[in-house]
């Protein structure tokens, strides 16, 4: 067996029968639900427990990340929305019209992440409008994390169902 064939067996483009895809899916949602608006969630818990300097650190980090998100949204939000919609439409067409499994897998990863991105912009805007600090800020970040986890659970469920369907109809080796 040559190295080319070995490499493409390791990096298989049949995503739903590949262990690497499922590892990426788990790590993706674990990381996404841990980092709330760019802030590690353990920092929110520590700020709630300890208060004082931990709360000041949390407020500062949230302020920096919220301002960054809102600036990006204001300066290039429409362009990002346009390119994002173009990319997702391209993945839908390649994946579900032209039956490209790799495009299906990338869409099933990317679409829910785009929802989390929109949720992050909305939460950032709410934090700025409210001037959220202290316990109100912690509640807002906890709610954002809960919504992110719900999106993640639905995403994993839909991806698992679609992956099982693909593997059962095409077989694990491509039918």
mmCIF file of C-alpha atoms in Angstrom:
data_model
loop_
_atom_site.group_PDB
_atom_site.id
_atom_site.type_symbol
_atom_site.label_atom_id
_atom_site.label_comp_id
_atom_site.label_asym_id
_atom_site.label_seq_id
_atom_site.Cartn_x
_atom_site.Cartn_y
_atom_site.Cartn_z
ATOM 1 C CA UNK A 1 0.000 0.000 0.000
ATOM 2 C CA UNK A 2 1.463 3.392 -0.911
ATOM 3 C CA UNK A 3 1.446 6.481 1.299
ATOM 4 C CA UNK A 4 -1.204 8.225 -0.823
ATOM 5 C CA UNK A 5 -3.749 5.482 -0.244
ATOM 6 C CA UNK A 6 -2.844 5.270 3.446
ATOM 7 C CA UNK A 7 -3.276 9.021 3.861
ATOM 8 C CA UNK A 8 -6.703 9.050 2.227
ATOM 9 C CA UNK A 9 -7.843 6.119 4.347
ATOM 10 C CA UNK A 10 -6.883 8.110 7.431
ATOM 11 C CA UNK A 11 -8.514 11.317 6.149
ATOM 12 C CA UNK A 12 -11.641 9.813 4.662
ATOM 13 C CA UNK A 13 -14.008 12.128 2.820
ATOM 14 C CA UNK A 14 -16.927 9.902 3.862
ATOM 15 C CA UNK A 15 -17.551 11.922 6.975
ATOM 16 C CA UNK A 16 -20.347 10.106 8.754
ATOM 17 C CA UNK A 17 -18.509 6.786 8.879
ATOM 18 C CA UNK A 18 -15.288 8.437 10.019
ATOM 19 C CA UNK A 19 -14.360 8.562 13.693
ATOM 20 C CA UNK A 20 -12.528 11.875 13.197
ATOM 21 C CA UNK A 21 -15.750 13.629 12.205
ATOM 22 C CA UNK A 22 -17.495 12.579 15.410
ATOM 23 C CA UNK A 23 -14.497 13.629 17.502
ATOM 24 C CA UNK A 24 -14.539 17.040 15.790
ATOM 25 C CA UNK A 25 -18.286 17.342 16.422
ATOM 26 C CA UNK A 26 -17.881 16.588 20.144
ATOM 27 C CA UNK A 27 -14.902 18.918 20.600
ATOM 28 C CA UNK A 28 -16.612 21.675 18.610
ATOM 29 C CA UNK A 29 -19.710 21.751 20.800
ATOM 30 C CA UNK A 30 -17.790 21.239 24.019
ATOM 31 C CA UNK A 31 -15.581 24.221 23.209
ATOM 32 C CA UNK A 32 -18.456 26.356 21.928
ATOM 33 C CA UNK A 33 -20.497 25.869 25.096
ATOM 34 C CA UNK A 34 -17.479 26.518 27.337
ATOM 35 C CA UNK A 35 -16.501 29.845 25.743
ATOM 36 C CA UNK A 36 -19.431 32.244 26.197
ATOM 37 C CA UNK A 37 -18.841 35.435 24.193
ATOM 38 C CA UNK A 38 -15.124 34.685 24.302
ATOM 39 C CA UNK A 39 -15.138 34.240 28.069
ATOM 40 C CA UNK A 40 -14.489 30.848 29.661
ATOM 41 C CA UNK A 41 -17.573 29.846 31.631
ATOM 42 C CA UNK A 42 -15.562 28.833 34.695
ATOM 43 C CA UNK A 43 -14.757 32.530 35.031
ATOM 44 C CA UNK A 44 -18.487 33.292 35.324
ATOM 45 C CA UNK A 45 -18.853 30.648 38.040
ATOM 46 C CA UNK A 46 -15.809 31.952 39.915
ATOM 47 C CA UNK A 47 -17.111 35.539 39.702
ATOM 48 C CA UNK A 48 -20.454 34.428 41.151
ATOM 49 C CA UNK A 49 -18.780 32.567 44.026
ATOM 50 C CA UNK A 50 -15.984 34.969 44.902
ATOM 51 C CA UNK A 51 -17.237 38.344 43.689
ATOM 52 C CA UNK A 52 -14.772 41.215 44.206
ATOM 53 C CA UNK A 53 -11.784 41.015 41.853
ATOM 54 C CA UNK A 54 -13.104 37.958 39.997
ATOM 55 C CA UNK A 55 -16.261 39.906 39.093
ATOM 56 C CA UNK A 56 -14.227 42.914 37.975
ATOM 57 C CA UNK A 57 -12.091 40.643 35.781
ATOM 58 C CA UNK A 58 -15.210 39.068 34.286
ATOM 59 C CA UNK A 59 -16.824 42.430 33.585
ATOM 60 C CA UNK A 60 -13.643 43.717 31.940
ATOM 61 C CA UNK A 61 -13.228 40.659 29.742
ATOM 62 C CA UNK A 62 -16.895 40.677 28.743
ATOM 63 C CA UNK A 63 -16.728 44.406 27.969
ATOM 64 C CA UNK A 64 -13.690 43.882 25.731
ATOM 65 C CA UNK A 65 -15.252 40.951 23.858
ATOM 66 C CA UNK A 66 -18.686 42.575 23.554
ATOM 67 C CA UNK A 67 -17.169 45.765 22.150
ATOM 68 C CA UNK A 68 -15.101 43.693 19.719
ATOM 69 C CA UNK A 69 -18.120 41.691 18.520
ATOM 70 C CA UNK A 70 -20.270 44.776 18.093
ATOM 71 C CA UNK A 71 -17.505 46.616 16.242
ATOM 72 C CA UNK A 72 -17.057 43.715 13.827
ATOM 73 C CA UNK A 73 -20.828 43.513 13.389
ATOM 74 C CA UNK A 74 -21.121 47.223 12.655
ATOM 75 C CA UNK A 75 -18.133 47.490 10.330
ATOM 76 C CA UNK A 76 -18.467 44.319 8.289
ATOM 77 C CA UNK A 77 -21.648 42.632 9.464
ATOM 78 C CA UNK A 78 -23.458 42.765 6.134
ATOM 79 C CA UNK A 79 -20.436 41.421 4.269
ATOM 80 C CA UNK A 80 -20.022 38.593 6.779
ATOM 81 C CA UNK A 81 -23.733 37.814 6.556
ATOM 82 C CA UNK A 82 -23.568 37.752 2.761
ATOM 83 C CA UNK A 83 -20.490 35.525 2.620
ATOM 84 C CA UNK A 84 -21.913 33.278 5.337
ATOM 85 C CA UNK A 85 -25.204 32.856 3.481
ATOM 86 C CA UNK A 86 -23.303 32.223 0.247
ATOM 87 C CA UNK A 87 -21.134 29.574 1.919
ATOM 88 C CA UNK A 88 -24.051 27.834 3.597
ATOM 89 C CA UNK A 89 -26.093 27.888 0.376
ATOM 90 C CA UNK A 90 -23.143 26.429 -1.511
ATOM 91 C CA UNK A 91 -22.820 23.663 1.098
ATOM 92 C CA UNK A 92 -26.556 22.902 0.937
ATOM 93 C CA UNK A 93 -26.444 22.629 -2.854
ATOM 94 C CA UNK A 94 -23.270 20.543 -2.932
ATOM 95 C CA UNK A 95 -24.369 18.368 -0.030
ATOM 96 C CA UNK A 96 -28.049 17.774 -0.473
ATOM 97 C CA UNK A 97 -28.624 18.384 -4.184
ATOM 98 C CA UNK A 98 -25.377 16.925 -5.548
ATOM 99 C CA UNK A 99 -25.080 14.342 -2.716
ATOM 100 C CA UNK A 100 -21.564 15.280 -1.550
ATOM 101 C CA UNK A 101 -21.253 13.822 1.949
ATOM 102 C CA UNK A 102 -18.331 16.022 2.968
ATOM 103 C CA UNK A 103 -20.385 19.153 2.149
ATOM 104 C CA UNK A 104 -23.296 17.725 4.162
ATOM 105 C CA UNK A 105 -21.004 17.228 7.145
ATOM 106 C CA UNK A 106 -19.532 20.725 6.927
ATOM 107 C CA UNK A 107 -23.034 22.200 6.645
ATOM 108 C CA UNK A 108 -24.204 20.242 9.694
ATOM 109 C CA UNK A 109 -21.243 21.743 11.586
ATOM 110 C CA UNK A 110 -21.451 25.257 10.149
ATOM 111 C CA UNK A 111 -25.164 26.073 10.167
ATOM 112 C CA UNK A 112 -25.663 25.654 13.929
ATOM 113 C CA UNK A 113 -22.458 27.603 14.544
ATOM 114 C CA UNK A 114 -23.853 30.448 12.469
ATOM 115 C CA UNK A 115 -26.911 30.440 14.748
ATOM 116 C CA UNK A 116 -24.619 30.637 17.777
ATOM 117 C CA UNK A 117 -22.807 33.544 16.103
ATOM 118 C CA UNK A 118 -26.090 35.412 15.624
ATOM 119 C CA UNK A 119 -27.052 34.600 19.215
ATOM 120 C CA UNK A 120 -23.705 35.993 20.380
ATOM 121 C CA UNK A 121 -24.293 39.255 18.521
ATOM 122 C CA UNK A 122 -27.763 39.528 20.027
ATOM 123 C CA UNK A 123 -26.470 38.842 23.538
ATOM 124 C CA UNK A 124 -23.640 41.348 23.094
ATOM 125 C CA UNK A 125 -26.153 43.990 22.017
ATOM 126 C CA UNK A 126 -28.379 43.229 25.023
ATOM 127 C CA UNK A 127 -25.450 43.428 27.443
ATOM 128 C CA UNK A 128 -24.504 46.820 26.035
ATOM 129 C CA UNK A 129 -28.079 48.152 26.079
ATOM 130 C CA UNK A 130 -28.671 46.978 29.645
ATOM 131 C CA UNK A 131 -25.248 48.032 30.849
ATOM 132 C CA UNK A 132 -25.245 44.612 32.505
ATOM 133 C CA UNK A 133 -22.875 44.177 35.434
ATOM 134 C CA UNK A 134 -22.548 41.868 38.383
ATOM 135 C CA UNK A 135 -25.220 39.230 38.833
ATOM 136 C CA UNK A 136 -27.283 40.509 35.883
ATOM 137 C CA UNK A 137 -24.264 39.970 33.615
ATOM 138 C CA UNK A 138 -23.725 36.464 35.004
ATOM 139 C CA UNK A 139 -27.388 35.594 34.373
ATOM 140 C CA UNK A 140 -27.177 36.922 30.812
ATOM 141 C CA UNK A 141 -24.029 34.840 30.120
ATOM 142 C CA UNK A 142 -25.589 31.747 31.722
ATOM 143 C CA UNK A 143 -28.699 32.144 29.571
ATOM 144 C CA UNK A 144 -26.516 32.538 26.479
ATOM 145 C CA UNK A 145 -24.667 29.345 27.408
ATOM 146 C CA UNK A 146 -27.948 27.471 27.919
ATOM 147 C CA UNK A 147 -29.204 28.528 24.471
ATOM 148 C CA UNK A 148 -25.859 27.537 22.961
ATOM 149 C CA UNK A 149 -26.097 24.123 24.600
ATOM 150 C CA UNK A 150 -29.648 23.656 23.314
ATOM 151 C CA UNK A 151 -28.509 24.490 19.779
ATOM 152 C CA UNK A 152 -25.600 22.077 20.265
ATOM 153 C CA UNK A 153 -27.830 19.240 21.474
ATOM 154 C CA UNK A 154 -30.199 19.687 18.544
ATOM 155 C CA UNK A 155 -27.247 19.861 16.170
ATOM 156 C CA UNK A 156 -25.686 16.668 17.514
ATOM 157 C CA UNK A 157 -29.058 14.891 17.390
ATOM 158 C CA UNK A 158 -29.807 15.940 13.795
ATOM 159 C CA UNK A 159 -26.245 15.142 12.704
ATOM 160 C CA UNK A 160 -26.386 11.713 14.351
ATOM 161 C CA UNK A 161 -29.739 10.887 12.742
ATOM 162 C CA UNK A 162 -28.545 12.065 9.322
ATOM 163 C CA UNK A 163 -25.250 10.201 9.732
ATOM 164 C CA UNK A 164 -27.012 6.967 10.662
ATOM 165 C CA UNK A 165 -29.343 7.371 7.691
ATOM 166 C CA UNK A 166 -26.380 7.927 5.364
ATOM 167 C CA UNK A 167 -24.495 4.934 6.729
ATOM 168 C CA UNK A 168 -27.532 2.664 6.542
ATOM 169 C CA UNK A 169 -28.529 3.654 2.990
ATOM 170 C CA UNK A 170 -25.059 3.948 1.464
ATOM 171 C CA UNK A 171 -23.199 1.601 3.748
ATOM 172 C CA UNK A 172 -20.029 2.527 5.632
ATOM 173 C CA UNK A 173 -17.821 2.122 2.545
ATOM 174 C CA UNK A 174 -19.886 4.189 0.158
ATOM 175 C CA UNK A 175 -22.324 1.598 -1.173
#
